[in-house]
């Protein structure tokens, strides 16, 4: 089945040590999103790519960066993770048309020691 | 700015009961509304998508309705089962002319527990 795949499922890093989360998709979708979801909260959009165009949310910390080397892959880089960055990180994709649904991966649970 | 509210925050029912989850949103300029299911520690599974021009969508025991003008949606689950226990999230995608164009805005979710 066509899917959105996130690796790893669980990631542990040390305070201040850079970490990269990975997302790949076989749906050939133009748009890829990264969300942060803290415990018992709604997912919060960090940024998205429309093809190669990067769109950052106004309140996304500078500590969070993203790369999309090709249609299939998108990475979330956290340059200096703090304790407050511990969360579930969700990747999603959607097609070009504005009314199309978003498809989510299983997420990466990030823990900070 | 779009705001999405889900009521109740938590719901506990015995197996076999029919139930309704509620979602309301403040800006009616939307492309569509999606209902998701989230199991503990997992990602989001899309259950139903209702386009802004539609009134309802059905999938198996699930039926979702949309009243865009009043900013409301309901998710009806028939004959609930223990396997339905999860968090249910609704999300609206903002359309042009609205306050959240192109963005998916989520509610906080309803935690559903179905007892055997």
XYZ file of C-alpha atoms in Angstrom:
229
model
C 0.000 0.000 0.000
C 1.085 3.553 -0.666
C 2.142 5.029 2.640
C 3.762 7.715 4.721
C 6.653 6.180 6.634
C 8.432 7.771 9.558
C 11.732 6.611 10.988
C 12.578 5.931 13.670
C 9.403 5.266 15.682
C 11.208 6.199 18.886
C 14.191 8.521 19.186
C 16.122 9.382 22.307
C 18.661 12.183 22.276
C 20.584 14.199 24.796
C 19.850 17.777 25.717
C 21.495 19.998 23.106
C 22.517 17.158 20.764
C 21.243 17.617 17.185
C 18.728 15.080 15.973
C 17.128 14.345 12.594
C 13.755 12.713 12.020
C 12.902 11.162 8.677
C 9.734 10.900 6.608
C 9.219 9.198 3.272
C 6.140 8.762 1.103
C 5.108 6.552 -1.777
C 1.994 8.611 -2.600
C 3.902 10.997 -4.899
C 2.214 13.897 -3.137
C 3.372 17.452 -3.736
C 2.883 18.692 -0.188
C 4.620 17.417 2.945
C 3.972 18.668 6.469
C 5.616 18.385 9.874
C 3.531 18.628 13.029
C 4.504 18.592 16.693
C 2.090 16.969 19.127
C 2.657 17.187 22.860
C 0.860 14.959 25.308
C -2.925 15.447 25.322
C -2.675 18.351 22.874
C -3.725 18.887 19.286
C -1.073 18.546 16.567
C 0.637 21.862 15.837
C 1.898 22.629 12.335
C 5.616 23.494 12.268
C 6.131 23.939 8.513
C 5.312 22.462 5.151
C 6.758 22.083 1.683
C 4.734 22.674 -1.453
C 7.051 20.898 -3.899
C 10.347 22.614 -3.106
C 8.786 25.745 -1.632
C 9.317 25.880 2.115
C 6.629 27.487 4.305
C 7.482 28.108 7.924
C 4.835 28.844 10.557
C 5.390 32.179 12.289
C 5.693 30.638 15.747
C 7.990 27.735 14.859
C 11.225 28.098 16.840
C 14.461 28.712 14.892
C 15.766 25.513 16.460
C 13.607 23.553 14.000
C 14.706 23.202 10.398
C 13.580 21.037 7.503
C 14.968 19.641 4.276
C 13.245 18.079 1.314
C 15.862 16.663 -1.072
C 13.274 15.105 -3.399
C 9.546 14.420 -3.685
C 9.688 11.284 -1.557
C 11.722 12.397 1.449
C 11.466 15.117 4.041
C 13.600 15.602 7.164
C 13.059 17.461 10.402
C 16.260 18.705 12.033
C 16.292 19.914 15.625
C 19.578 21.735 16.088
C 19.754 21.929 19.885
C 16.911 20.001 21.473
C 15.608 21.226 24.797
C 13.453 19.378 27.294
C 10.419 21.205 25.930
C 10.940 19.622 22.508
C 10.022 16.159 23.767
C 6.914 15.279 21.783
C 5.423 13.146 19.027
C 6.437 14.438 15.598
C 3.995 13.683 12.810
C 4.648 13.834 9.087
C 1.774 14.185 6.641
C 1.326 14.505 2.894
C -1.373 15.734 0.569
C -1.951 16.165 -3.120
C -1.756 19.397 -5.064
C -5.422 20.326 -4.885
C -6.462 22.349 -1.852
C -9.451 20.143 -1.022
C -7.491 16.905 -0.767
C -7.050 15.083 2.543
C -3.848 14.810 4.512
C -2.322 11.374 5.085
C -0.289 10.864 8.241
C 2.570 8.595 9.200
C 2.773 6.754 12.512
C 4.931 9.474 14.052
C 8.279 9.581 15.835
C 8.238 9.846 19.621
C 11.190 12.025 20.659
C 12.564 11.880 24.189
C 15.223 14.228 25.550
C 17.584 13.096 28.314
C -7.679 32.621 13.497
C -9.604 29.358 13.146
C -10.485 27.638 16.406
C -11.804 24.086 16.653
C -13.525 22.759 19.750
C -14.496 19.171 20.493
C -17.084 18.117 23.041
C -16.971 16.072 25.179
C -13.281 15.879 26.095
C -13.774 12.291 27.228
C -16.558 9.757 26.883
C -16.990 6.322 28.415
C -19.751 4.016 27.152
C -20.702 0.347 27.385
C -20.210 -1.850 24.358
C -23.058 -1.755 21.852
C -24.098 1.811 22.521
C -24.524 4.354 19.730
C -22.655 7.594 20.364
C -22.071 11.061 18.950
C -18.908 13.150 19.063
C -19.161 16.872 18.426
C -16.857 19.312 16.688
C -17.353 23.052 16.169
C -15.261 25.608 14.303
C -15.295 29.394 14.251
C -14.471 30.210 10.613
C -16.770 28.705 7.990
C -14.291 29.387 5.157
C -13.128 25.790 4.869
C -12.282 23.368 2.070
C -13.110 20.283 4.073
C -13.308 18.638 7.473
C -11.517 15.433 8.408
C -12.162 13.072 11.305
C -9.136 11.146 12.551
C -8.561 8.363 15.021
C -5.411 8.247 17.144
C -4.436 5.235 19.212
C -2.052 5.797 22.163
C 1.494 6.501 20.968
C 0.503 6.255 17.319
C -0.059 8.556 14.391
C -3.369 9.703 12.918
C -5.630 7.473 10.870
C -8.056 9.298 8.621
C -11.623 8.052 9.116
C -13.776 10.344 7.011
C -13.343 13.439 4.874
C -16.267 15.760 4.159
C -15.845 18.405 1.496
C -17.382 21.806 2.207
C -20.103 21.172 -0.385
C -21.149 17.902 1.242
C -23.510 17.260 4.148
C -22.342 13.833 5.287
C -20.084 10.873 4.667
C -20.448 7.271 5.787
C -17.968 4.454 6.258
C -19.170 1.259 7.872
C -20.438 2.071 11.358
C -19.255 5.679 11.117
C -21.280 8.600 9.839
C -20.030 12.168 9.823
C -22.167 15.215 9.142
C -21.194 18.772 8.341
C -23.172 21.993 8.744
C -20.730 24.554 7.437
C -22.946 27.586 8.002
C -23.274 26.863 11.708
C -19.688 25.636 12.039
C -20.540 22.167 13.308
C -19.784 18.552 12.581
C -20.761 15.346 14.317
C -19.262 11.874 14.184
C -21.805 9.142 14.846
C -20.520 5.704 15.817
C -23.087 2.907 15.719
C -22.930 -0.201 17.886
C -19.674 0.760 19.576
C -17.027 -1.895 20.265
C -14.032 -2.008 22.648
C -11.775 -1.729 19.601
C -13.242 1.734 18.959
C -11.474 3.022 22.087
C -9.115 5.785 20.964
C -8.836 9.561 20.697
C -10.935 11.075 17.925
C -9.762 14.328 16.389
C -11.528 16.585 13.952
C -9.645 19.022 11.753
C -10.740 21.667 9.266
C -8.759 22.897 6.267
C -9.038 26.630 5.744
C -9.984 27.966 2.328
C -9.210 31.201 0.504
C -10.684 34.245 2.175
C -10.585 32.617 5.572
C -8.264 33.105 8.519
C -6.334 29.858 8.095
C -5.936 29.427 4.353
C -4.554 26.024 3.369
C -3.916 24.960 6.945
C -5.365 22.077 8.894
C -6.571 23.206 12.329
C -7.211 20.469 14.866
C -9.470 20.186 17.844
C -8.115 18.837 21.118
C -9.829 15.503 20.607
C -12.353 13.327 22.408
C -10.984 10.354 24.331
C -13.416 7.476 23.827
C -13.462 4.394 26.025
C -15.827 1.539 25.184
C -16.231 -0.994 28.016
C -16.863 -4.679 27.244
